[in-house]
């Protein structure tokens, strides 16, 4: 086997390849262009494109594609070959700067929420030179942004890049105030931890619900679930191990730092963590990782389920979004420093995050809202739908002391005066690591745990970046005018603590008492479903902030509102239809066949012994009969509810109908079917059970 350092990034047109293959001058000016964020000139583009093409062709590539992230949530690609006619009637492999910089996919079928009328089908894709091109199979993939002809973003990358820029702008203002002149850029970093399930492919193929919706819509609880906690960090089964090994190899080739792998809490659940990197690159790589997970699973006769809640009754899957801000000189702005000066700066950035999360709870919540994640947020193992911040006891005590001008009760009792005192040291990795907080400070980064396993991390990060940029902007506005920087800073931090400490909660986030306190006493938002959350997107304060930070135009927000709600409605509609389909074509026939067998049993017994009471069979028949009736009735009602849904014009009404009528009816139908499963003989049940799926690999 090849050595990992040789394999690593072998399929990426990265800095090392560029340095080796581009003329020195071209390489330098490409670097400069990327750094300044200025547009590429055509000459430069041609030189880069030609180097890319020869590199890719040497590695066996025949095609290229602009690789983008439309609002469907997955990545899109349209392949073109490098082939061009040559004068002698043969073919040459060519790729021009124009083709590199800009593409024009026929975009009419991608969701635009009314931004691009279908007659103006053209959208365009534009190269994001900060994310390296890579090879997938025989195709050179060029990460691109996707916009309408009017320049409106139709994808997730564009607003993410804008949000990074917004944060950079405001954070630089703050750093200048602290006398820092050498930092050129502030970058946001993300390291996602990806959870997933693996199930056997043959079993998967027997379940329409998994095929159509990615989750099980039926399934009685097996005798064993996750109650023994024997799966978490347990030894990895050989078949899963083989999958993980191949996955790592594939990811490494693509320059993805796959680092940690382990079994998760639920049976058949696993996790993969990669090393953090710049947000837009981390986002691209996470999209790619999910795609490759699915591909590699297939090769091992497995299916990788990325749905947030593939199974009821055991944990769902999330994606922990570890987020931090750092400078181009390598300083982590969320890392407590050594000197009074550094401490004060750290605290100001920390306060910006606290204010941002409190002011924009709604945006963070809705950035992770989807039909799938609704099953998870607020369910017993997952973070609640209420957003709060875990800071740990030490840091909270420091803030307390500042707020009250009281001595800090740490090692040395003393008053803290920001900017002139050294803060007490707070241990990096606090022992009381909190697993129940949706937004936890973990020493030098924040871990946002509400993100769904299937979601792109672009959305939560663009909202987080924008909200923090907004807080930093307000701080900078005030501090730039201050007569005494240190006094103003101290007062500002104190005021911010008082105004936003309601968002800080170090206790157990899974307790009911917390939700009561959060909502009733602290006035925090509890947005339990996607429709509840999305209603907030168009609140005036949110539109104002997002447009002011240059992350979204108002028209883009309105279109996203439509698209996200539409996604919700369509997803649940497919689930409801799958349920009635499985009920009528598989479950009811199975129950009937088993009932018939029981009835036949009765008549056979009676032939042998006319006086037999046949108590067991009769009881069974009665119960199955009653259940079949309720199943049929619930299915019929669900069918009616779907018809009604289709008659509603407006997507907002549809989403409410889904939330209030369809989802409860689906639950009712499921309960009846699951009970029938527990009564029906194994050999009659039409598809693999929870026990088969969860313990079958
Ligand atoms: P923890 O034990 O707190 O979960 P790990 O070191 O296991 O921390 O890291 C979890 C994830 O957080 C990894 O993806 C890691 O790369 C990422 N991470 C670590 N440091 C940072 C940072 N400064 N900014 C963003 N992500 C980070
Ligand atoms: Mg973690």
XYZ file of C-alpha atoms and ligand atoms in Angstrom:
725
model
C 0.000 0.000 0.000
C 1.125 3.537 -0.713
C 2.270 5.677 2.146
C -0.328 8.126 3.331
C 1.776 11.252 2.771
C 2.195 10.176 -0.867
C -1.469 9.521 -1.346
C -2.651 12.580 0.537
C -4.171 15.219 -1.733
C -2.914 13.344 -4.777
C -6.208 14.196 -6.475
C -6.155 17.874 -5.618
C -4.852 20.727 -7.712
C -3.490 22.371 -4.613
C -0.845 24.877 -3.770
C 1.968 22.379 -4.154
C 0.846 21.374 -7.640
C 0.320 24.967 -8.647
C 3.764 25.938 -7.457
C 5.288 23.100 -9.417
C 3.297 23.579 -12.604
C 2.645 27.283 -12.962
C 5.300 29.712 -14.137
C 6.585 31.556 -11.066
C 5.000 34.850 -12.165
C 1.620 33.288 -12.780
C 1.752 31.502 -9.466
C 2.561 34.725 -7.619
C -0.159 36.754 -9.241
C -2.714 33.996 -8.703
C -1.812 34.066 -5.035
C -2.123 37.820 -4.915
C -5.489 37.718 -6.643
C -6.789 35.138 -4.222
C -5.526 37.109 -1.269
C -7.050 40.395 -2.434
C -10.227 38.727 -3.579
C -9.957 40.609 -6.881
C -11.186 39.175 -10.197
C -8.853 37.048 -12.262
C -7.546 38.577 -15.468
C -8.064 36.482 -18.619
C -4.391 35.839 -19.244
C -3.887 34.498 -15.764
C -7.010 32.396 -16.050
C -5.771 30.855 -19.296
C -2.465 29.933 -17.753
C -4.105 28.336 -14.727
C -6.667 26.508 -16.842
C -4.042 25.064 -19.109
C -1.976 23.812 -16.164
C -5.080 22.331 -14.571
C -5.992 20.576 -17.788
C -2.623 18.978 -18.346
C -2.423 17.878 -14.707
C -5.894 16.358 -14.856
C -5.384 14.672 -18.218
C -2.124 13.113 -17.043
C -4.119 11.638 -14.218
C -6.626 10.161 -16.631
C -9.311 12.821 -16.609
C -11.473 13.322 -19.680
C -14.034 15.803 -18.397
C -14.382 18.880 -16.263
C -17.287 20.280 -14.349
C -18.201 23.325 -12.391
C -19.163 21.846 -9.046
C -21.730 23.886 -7.141
C -24.194 23.780 -4.294
C -27.686 24.760 -5.361
C -30.435 25.125 -2.810
C -31.463 21.510 -3.185
C -28.894 20.866 -0.456
C -26.708 18.574 -2.512
C -23.976 19.314 -4.978
C -24.545 19.618 -8.692
C -22.309 18.979 -11.646
C -22.587 18.926 -15.425
C -19.687 17.320 -17.211
C -18.025 18.641 -20.342
C -15.170 16.844 -21.972
C -11.831 18.517 -22.606
C -12.098 17.396 -26.206
C -11.735 19.979 -28.934
C -11.309 19.435 -32.669
C -7.795 19.957 -33.956
C -7.049 21.298 -37.443
C -6.000 17.854 -38.714
C -9.383 16.399 -37.891
C -8.236 14.746 -34.680
C -8.936 15.804 -31.118
C -6.946 17.761 -28.586
C -7.553 18.105 -24.884
C -8.057 21.754 -24.013
C -9.457 23.885 -21.273
C -9.633 27.662 -21.472
C -9.529 30.342 -18.827
C -13.039 31.329 -19.819
C -14.287 27.827 -19.131
C -12.495 27.846 -15.796
C -13.871 31.163 -14.593
C -17.449 30.995 -15.696
C -19.964 28.323 -16.607
C -23.530 28.559 -17.771
C -25.446 25.487 -16.736
C -29.051 25.370 -17.810
C -30.318 26.287 -14.424
C -34.054 26.249 -14.905
C -34.600 23.150 -12.831
C -32.806 24.315 -9.743
C -34.891 25.978 -7.063
C -34.730 29.749 -7.169
C -37.796 30.735 -5.153
C -38.904 33.096 -7.878
C -35.557 34.807 -8.320
C -35.071 33.540 -11.816
C -38.094 33.196 -14.032
C -37.950 29.901 -15.883
C -37.824 31.619 -19.256
C -34.535 33.157 -18.145
C -33.088 29.757 -17.528
C -29.511 30.819 -17.538
C -27.690 31.095 -14.311
C -23.961 31.157 -14.144
C -21.311 29.519 -12.054
C -18.141 31.338 -11.025
C -14.898 29.791 -9.850
C -14.063 30.086 -6.144
C -10.266 30.084 -6.364
C -9.989 29.740 -2.566
C -11.249 26.168 -2.791
C -8.952 23.874 -4.770
C -10.060 21.981 -7.837
C -10.015 18.216 -7.442
C -10.402 15.002 -9.403
C -13.379 12.749 -8.949
C -13.084 9.686 -11.124
C -12.311 10.983 -14.588
C -13.693 14.439 -13.920
C -11.920 17.584 -12.853
C -14.241 19.358 -10.405
C -13.987 23.110 -10.018
C -15.696 24.504 -6.928
C -17.940 27.353 -8.005
C -20.577 29.769 -6.805
C -23.943 29.746 -8.581
C -25.827 32.962 -9.351
C -28.706 34.208 -11.445
C -28.049 36.501 -14.344
C -29.048 39.412 -12.165
C -26.306 38.424 -9.745
C -28.563 36.990 -7.041
C -27.172 34.003 -5.206
C -28.850 30.716 -6.075
C -26.569 28.615 -3.924
C -25.090 28.188 -0.472
C -21.527 29.123 -1.253
C -22.129 32.737 -2.290
C -23.698 33.933 0.973
C -21.169 31.901 2.933
C -18.294 33.685 1.201
C -20.031 37.013 1.770
C -20.449 36.234 5.474
C -16.758 35.378 5.828
C -15.956 38.692 4.209
C -18.323 40.534 6.576
C -16.730 38.973 9.618
C -13.276 39.723 8.293
C -14.178 43.386 7.786
C -15.492 43.912 11.289
C -12.929 41.773 13.106
C -10.106 43.733 11.479
C -11.589 46.950 12.868
C -11.464 45.459 16.348
C -7.901 44.214 15.936
C -6.774 47.650 14.774
C -8.286 49.108 17.940
C -6.114 46.773 19.941
C -3.157 48.170 18.104
C -2.703 45.237 15.801
C -1.537 46.349 12.387
C 0.099 43.268 10.946
C -2.975 41.048 10.596
C -4.303 41.157 7.038
C -7.285 38.830 7.302
C -9.507 37.222 9.878
C -10.687 33.804 8.871
C -13.443 31.617 10.270
C -12.630 27.944 10.678
C -14.805 24.911 10.950
C -14.193 21.298 11.844
C -17.329 19.227 11.355
C -17.949 15.916 13.104
C -20.194 13.827 10.893
C -22.514 11.151 12.288
C -24.071 8.459 10.119
C -25.644 5.016 10.130
C -24.594 1.987 8.112
C -27.138 -0.658 7.172
C -26.956 -3.734 5.015
C -27.771 -2.930 1.419
C -29.917 -5.982 0.718
C -32.097 -5.149 3.680
C -32.214 -1.512 2.681
C -33.484 -2.447 -0.758
C -36.447 -4.207 0.786
C -37.629 -1.043 2.520
C -39.445 1.514 0.397
C -39.313 4.032 3.233
C -35.523 3.964 3.324
C -35.324 4.132 -0.447
C -37.747 7.034 -0.865
C -37.199 9.016 2.306
C -33.905 7.953 3.866
C -35.598 7.020 7.124
C -37.823 4.296 8.480
C -41.478 5.290 8.621
C -42.498 2.086 10.360
C -40.836 -0.297 12.757
C -41.661 -1.714 16.155
C -39.042 -1.297 18.850
C -36.677 -4.246 18.947
C -36.074 -5.938 22.310
C -32.670 -4.287 22.405
C -31.870 -0.694 21.480
C -29.060 1.489 22.827
C -29.880 1.079 26.518
C -26.759 -0.871 27.363
C -24.520 1.840 25.930
C -22.435 -0.977 24.529
C -21.981 0.514 21.085
C -20.462 3.895 21.938
C -16.707 3.717 21.296
C -17.144 -0.063 21.070
C -14.824 -2.158 18.953
C -15.545 -1.732 15.278
C -16.897 -4.686 13.305
C -14.704 -5.943 10.465
C -17.163 -4.989 7.748
C -17.482 -1.478 9.113
C -13.725 -1.294 9.607
C -13.186 -2.192 5.959
C -15.607 0.549 4.968
C -13.829 3.088 7.168
C -10.420 2.149 5.795
C -11.489 2.611 2.212
C -13.326 5.801 3.084
C -10.217 7.250 4.695
C -8.137 6.384 1.646
C -10.612 8.086 -0.679
C -10.875 11.159 1.528
C -7.141 11.466 1.945
C -6.653 11.418 -1.817
C -8.949 14.410 -1.929
C -6.928 16.254 0.664
C -9.557 15.750 3.338
C -8.025 15.295 6.779
C -10.198 12.430 7.980
C -8.966 12.060 11.505
C -11.191 10.390 14.057
C -13.600 7.512 13.612
C -15.627 5.665 16.187
C -18.885 3.937 16.918
C -21.596 6.236 18.178
C -24.295 5.698 20.778
C -26.959 4.014 18.669
C -26.364 0.565 17.226
C -25.135 0.859 13.607
C -24.242 4.514 14.189
C -20.750 5.892 13.587
C -18.892 9.165 13.449
C -16.148 10.691 11.364
C -14.343 13.887 12.340
C -12.060 15.804 10.031
C -9.462 18.392 10.985
C -10.775 21.929 10.814
C -10.074 24.353 8.007
C -11.390 27.591 6.469
C -15.171 27.630 6.471
C -15.854 27.584 2.745
C -13.301 24.848 2.160
C -14.635 22.863 5.120
C -18.100 23.176 3.642
C -17.021 21.948 0.224
C -15.153 19.080 1.800
C -18.020 18.082 4.014
C -20.329 17.927 0.988
C -17.753 15.799 -0.761
C -17.280 13.624 2.311
C -20.978 12.827 2.479
C -21.022 11.905 -1.190
C -18.004 9.642 -0.834
C -19.393 7.976 2.279
C -22.419 6.896 0.279
C -20.312 5.702 -2.638
C -17.864 3.699 -0.559
C -20.681 2.142 1.467
C -22.174 0.727 -1.720
C -18.922 -1.020 -2.529
C -19.178 -2.854 0.785
C -22.814 -3.808 0.214
C -23.771 -1.254 2.805
C -25.864 1.871 2.665
C -24.821 5.009 4.491
C -27.828 6.766 6.000
C -27.243 10.457 6.588
C -30.809 11.225 7.629
C -31.122 12.986 10.991
C -33.466 10.388 12.390
C -33.433 7.144 10.432
C -34.798 5.164 13.381
C -37.294 6.076 16.068
C -36.284 5.215 19.608
C -32.528 5.426 19.178
C -30.326 8.469 18.729
C -30.468 10.522 15.593
C -27.459 11.893 13.739
C -26.082 15.377 13.886
C -23.064 17.201 12.679
C -21.163 19.113 15.332
C -19.930 22.341 13.857
C -16.708 23.359 15.648
C -16.234 27.019 14.860
C -13.524 29.544 15.570
C -12.008 32.781 14.258
C -8.320 33.170 13.573
C -5.945 35.620 11.970
C -3.841 35.011 8.880
C -0.895 35.178 11.282
C -2.197 32.104 13.054
C -3.750 33.538 16.211
C -6.964 31.947 17.430
C -9.154 34.841 18.527
C -11.183 32.582 20.797
C -8.152 31.444 22.711
C -7.632 33.094 26.082
C -4.258 34.809 26.084
C -1.423 35.352 28.515
C -1.289 39.124 28.888
C -3.941 41.614 30.087
C -4.104 42.942 26.574
C -4.711 39.537 25.012
C -7.254 38.636 27.664
C -9.245 41.766 27.004
C -9.220 41.093 23.283
C -10.275 37.504 23.832
C -13.139 38.604 26.063
C -14.350 41.109 23.509
C -14.493 38.456 20.772
C -16.177 36.120 23.212
C -18.775 38.781 24.019
C -19.384 39.264 20.312
C -20.299 35.598 19.996
C -22.517 35.741 23.077
C -24.351 38.805 21.831
C -24.646 37.346 18.329
C -26.137 34.077 19.543
C -28.586 35.850 21.840
C -29.674 38.451 19.298
C -29.977 35.925 16.489
C -31.154 32.745 18.177
C -33.850 32.578 15.552
C -31.437 32.725 12.616
C -29.229 30.026 14.082
C -32.211 27.826 14.789
C -33.681 28.236 11.330
C -30.315 27.698 9.691
C -30.536 24.068 10.789
C -34.275 23.646 10.288
C -35.445 20.798 8.083
C -38.106 18.126 8.191
C -35.466 15.598 9.168
C -33.846 17.658 11.901
C -37.258 18.407 13.456
C -37.258 14.803 14.687
C -34.003 15.339 16.418
C -34.025 18.768 18.018
C -35.824 18.435 21.279
C -35.908 14.650 21.206
C -34.349 13.064 24.256
C -30.756 12.680 23.129
C -30.421 15.768 21.009
C -29.879 19.352 21.968
C -33.194 21.074 22.634
C -34.716 23.466 20.126
C -33.911 26.263 22.595
C -30.526 27.833 21.927
C -28.245 28.566 24.855
C -24.501 28.827 25.367
C -22.372 26.684 27.629
C -19.324 28.566 28.876
C -18.158 26.391 31.742
C -17.935 27.426 35.368
C -14.616 29.269 35.306
C -15.399 31.551 32.440
C -18.884 32.186 33.777
C -17.389 33.142 37.124
C -15.054 35.587 35.403
C -17.959 37.229 33.600
C -19.883 37.335 36.854
C -17.060 39.101 38.590
C -16.769 41.667 35.809
C -20.500 42.270 35.763
C -20.756 42.827 39.509
C -17.411 44.531 40.004
C -16.887 41.818 42.551
C -13.653 40.023 43.289
C -13.178 36.909 41.215
C -13.273 33.909 43.509
C -10.580 32.016 41.694
C -7.127 31.106 42.882
C -6.384 34.656 43.886
C -9.282 36.834 45.006
C -9.120 39.987 43.024
C -11.079 42.559 41.106
C -10.688 42.346 37.381
C -10.100 45.484 35.417
C -10.045 44.702 31.758
C -7.103 45.815 29.783
C -4.915 46.233 32.829
C -5.244 42.976 34.743
C -4.280 39.473 33.834
C -7.309 37.271 33.960
C -7.190 34.190 36.076
C -6.334 31.217 33.975
C -9.273 29.175 32.869
C -8.322 25.638 32.083
C -8.470 24.903 28.378
C -10.364 21.714 28.588
C -12.741 22.169 31.445
C -13.523 18.950 33.206
C -17.265 19.557 33.212
C -17.588 18.966 29.496
C -21.201 19.528 28.742
C -22.807 17.236 26.183
C -26.277 18.702 26.339
C -25.645 22.263 25.251
C -26.571 23.294 21.729
C -23.722 25.817 21.636
C -20.763 24.960 23.810
C -17.474 26.741 24.360
C -14.770 24.083 24.280
C -11.637 25.979 25.241
C -10.776 27.796 22.033
C -13.788 27.240 19.794
C -17.537 26.923 19.910
C -19.294 23.716 19.066
C -22.724 24.235 17.502
C -24.451 20.910 17.937
C -27.837 21.510 16.398
C -26.746 20.978 12.800
C -28.397 17.976 11.157
C -26.257 15.174 9.784
C -27.594 15.605 6.274
C -27.397 19.382 6.152
C -24.804 21.483 4.426
C -22.836 23.351 7.061
C -22.957 26.431 4.844
C -26.221 27.712 6.315
C -25.364 27.651 10.026
C -21.955 29.149 9.325
C -23.219 31.991 7.179
C -25.696 32.957 9.906
C -23.117 32.627 12.646
C -20.536 34.662 10.752
C -23.075 37.342 9.894
C -24.382 37.617 13.458
C -20.895 37.827 14.939
C -19.932 40.414 12.304
C -22.953 42.438 13.390
C -21.902 42.356 17.050
C -18.301 43.229 16.181
C -19.525 46.111 14.069
C -21.500 47.550 16.970
C -18.517 47.138 19.281
C -16.170 48.781 16.802
C -18.551 51.676 16.203
C -18.543 52.403 19.897
C -14.892 51.773 20.639
C -13.614 53.804 17.711
C -15.281 56.874 19.190
C -14.075 56.280 22.737
C -11.928 58.798 24.552
C -10.406 56.194 26.802
C -10.233 52.850 25.054
C -9.779 50.777 28.201
C -12.630 52.424 30.110
C -14.970 52.143 27.193
C -13.969 48.527 26.655
C -14.590 47.641 30.273
C -18.006 49.281 30.278
C -18.914 47.730 26.943
C -18.077 44.234 28.106
C -19.911 44.746 31.357
C -22.983 46.044 29.587
C -22.917 43.201 27.112
C -22.749 40.634 29.901
C -25.769 42.186 31.594
C -27.735 42.410 28.390
C -27.009 38.892 27.158
C -26.250 36.657 30.102
C -29.699 35.088 29.786
C -28.315 33.030 26.898
C -25.641 31.428 29.099
C -26.638 28.143 30.678
C -24.203 25.611 32.075
C -26.729 23.050 33.325
C -28.391 20.049 31.761
C -30.072 21.179 28.567
C -32.159 18.022 28.282
C -34.219 18.705 31.375
C -37.787 19.907 31.108
C -37.155 22.351 33.920
C -34.586 24.098 31.729
C -36.998 24.528 28.849
C -39.529 26.016 31.262
C -36.961 28.386 32.682
C -35.567 29.285 29.266
C -38.931 30.161 27.838
C -40.807 31.551 30.830
C -38.145 33.258 32.872
C -35.445 34.094 30.362
C -37.596 34.778 27.337
C -35.527 32.572 25.033
C -37.061 31.237 21.855
C -38.295 27.669 21.595
C -38.887 27.155 17.888
C -39.822 23.526 17.733
C -40.534 22.973 14.073
C -39.288 24.157 10.708
C -42.390 26.265 9.990
C -42.095 27.931 13.418
C -38.441 28.709 12.853
C -38.701 29.873 9.247
C -41.377 32.429 10.036
C -38.593 34.365 11.750
C -36.375 34.640 8.705
C -38.269 37.623 7.378
C -38.429 39.495 10.685
C -37.354 43.053 10.168
C -34.348 42.834 12.470
C -33.025 39.823 10.550
C -33.503 41.362 7.127
C -31.825 44.518 8.366
C -28.796 42.743 9.783
C -28.266 40.352 6.884
C -28.565 43.070 4.269
C -26.428 45.491 6.265
C -23.664 42.891 6.542
C -23.968 42.285 2.805
C -24.714 38.586 3.232
C -28.125 38.580 1.580
C -30.243 40.912 -0.482
C -33.829 41.048 0.702
C -35.049 39.352 -2.469
C -32.646 36.479 -1.792
C -34.020 36.054 1.707
C -37.583 35.950 0.449
C -36.642 33.323 -2.102
C -34.846 31.234 0.505
C -37.848 31.363 2.784
C -39.971 29.912 -0.012
C -37.456 27.269 -0.968
C -36.807 26.028 2.533
C -40.498 25.766 3.321
C -41.120 24.081 -0.010
C -38.414 21.552 0.822
C -40.112 20.866 4.123
C -43.520 20.411 2.535
C -42.231 18.206 -0.260
C -40.182 16.041 2.050
C -43.036 15.284 4.397
C -45.475 14.842 1.520
C -43.246 12.136 0.063
C -43.075 10.488 3.477
C -46.854 10.541 3.837
C -47.343 9.067 0.372
C -44.743 6.394 1.066
C -46.592 5.496 4.241
C -49.954 5.026 2.590
C -48.296 3.106 -0.212
C -46.504 0.731 2.142
C -49.615 0.380 4.256
C -51.859 -0.621 1.373
C -49.430 -2.680 -0.649
C -47.368 -4.361 2.026
C -48.561 -4.038 5.596
C -52.293 -4.622 5.259
C -51.824 -7.542 2.842
C -49.350 -9.120 5.254
C -51.666 -8.747 8.211
C -54.512 -10.142 6.141
C -52.476 -13.137 4.994
C -51.504 -13.900 8.556
C -55.097 -13.482 9.733
C -56.248 -15.830 6.993
C -53.725 -18.392 8.103
C -54.997 -18.051 11.653
C -58.575 -18.444 10.486
C -57.618 -21.519 8.503
C -55.961 -22.830 11.636
C -59.218 -22.443 13.484
C -61.193 -24.413 10.942
C -58.534 -27.142 10.818
C -58.566 -27.480 14.573
C -62.346 -27.583 14.609
C -62.365 -30.379 12.044
C -60.130 -32.372 14.358
C -61.949 -31.390 17.507
C -65.347 -29.735 17.049
C -65.420 -28.754 20.714
C -62.094 -26.810 20.571
C -62.558 -23.224 21.754
C -59.600 -21.935 19.723
C -59.180 -19.137 22.249
C -55.708 -18.085 21.092
C -56.554 -17.904 17.414
C -59.799 -16.127 18.096
C -58.159 -13.528 20.280
C -55.438 -12.985 17.695
C -57.946 -12.698 14.887
C -59.948 -10.161 16.821
C -56.949 -8.028 17.624
C -55.577 -8.192 14.084
C -59.015 -7.433 12.709
C -59.425 -4.377 14.910
C -55.921 -3.199 14.062
C -56.446 -3.639 10.335
C -59.535 -1.479 10.612
C -57.700 1.289 12.427
C -54.785 1.055 10.004
C -57.121 1.325 7.048
C -58.942 4.232 8.621
C -55.786 6.151 9.488
C -54.440 5.565 5.965
C -57.666 6.818 4.457
C -57.606 9.926 6.601
C -54.001 10.550 5.698
C -54.873 10.239 2.023
C -57.597 12.833 2.482
C -55.210 15.118 4.328
C -52.750 14.886 1.452
C -55.474 15.785 -1.029
C -56.322 18.774 1.103
C -52.655 19.743 1.268
C -52.488 19.748 -2.504
C -55.426 22.109 -2.708
C -53.660 24.745 -0.618
C -52.029 27.370 -2.776
C -49.609 28.994 -0.461
C -46.515 27.242 0.846
C -46.865 28.843 4.284
C -50.367 27.362 4.695
C -49.118 24.052 3.364
C -46.333 23.932 5.923
C -48.785 24.593 8.744
C -51.098 21.871 7.426
C -48.145 19.492 7.384
C -47.092 20.402 10.905
C -50.542 20.342 12.494
C -52.468 17.728 10.511
C -50.270 15.453 8.404
C -47.449 14.729 10.844
C -49.766 13.799 13.751
C -51.773 11.587 11.382
C -48.608 9.868 10.183
C -47.729 9.146 13.795
C -51.152 7.631 14.371
C -50.856 5.395 11.328
C -47.399 4.308 12.369
C -48.484 3.382 15.897
C -51.189 1.071 14.564
C -48.871 -0.536 12.011
C -46.092 -1.041 14.551
C -48.515 -2.773 16.864
C -49.592 -5.031 14.016
C -45.928 -5.889 13.460
C -45.576 -7.109 17.040
C -48.553 -9.465 16.522
C -47.689 -10.777 13.082
C -45.515 -13.831 12.563
C -42.001 -13.040 11.462
C -42.324 -14.936 8.193
C -45.298 -12.834 7.165
C -43.820 -9.408 7.824
C -43.034 -7.858 4.452
C -39.751 -6.085 5.187
C -36.711 -6.208 7.498
C -37.397 -5.133 11.057
C -35.593 -2.678 13.308
C -33.713 -5.575 14.860
C -32.534 -6.726 11.415
C -31.441 -3.263 10.346
C -29.783 -2.120 13.554
C -27.941 -5.327 14.323
C -27.620 -6.812 10.862
C -24.214 -5.551 9.777
P -13.257 17.967 21.135
O -12.540 16.951 21.946
O -13.475 19.278 21.809
O -14.450 17.462 20.407
P -11.394 17.622 19.027
O -9.983 18.011 19.100
O -11.761 16.195 18.991
O -12.163 18.434 20.102
O -11.971 18.299 17.757
C -13.251 18.151 17.326
C -13.328 18.922 16.043
O -13.058 20.297 16.294
C -12.311 18.484 14.992
O -12.963 18.522 13.752
C -11.256 19.542 15.113
O -10.521 19.702 13.925
C -12.094 20.756 15.380
N -11.324 21.872 15.934
C -10.282 21.817 16.779
N -9.802 23.060 16.992
C -10.560 23.914 16.258
C -10.563 25.319 16.037
N -9.701 26.143 16.612
N -11.504 25.816 15.199
C -12.388 25.027 14.599
N -12.423 23.719 14.775
C -11.532 23.148 15.577
Mg -16.730 17.263 19.876
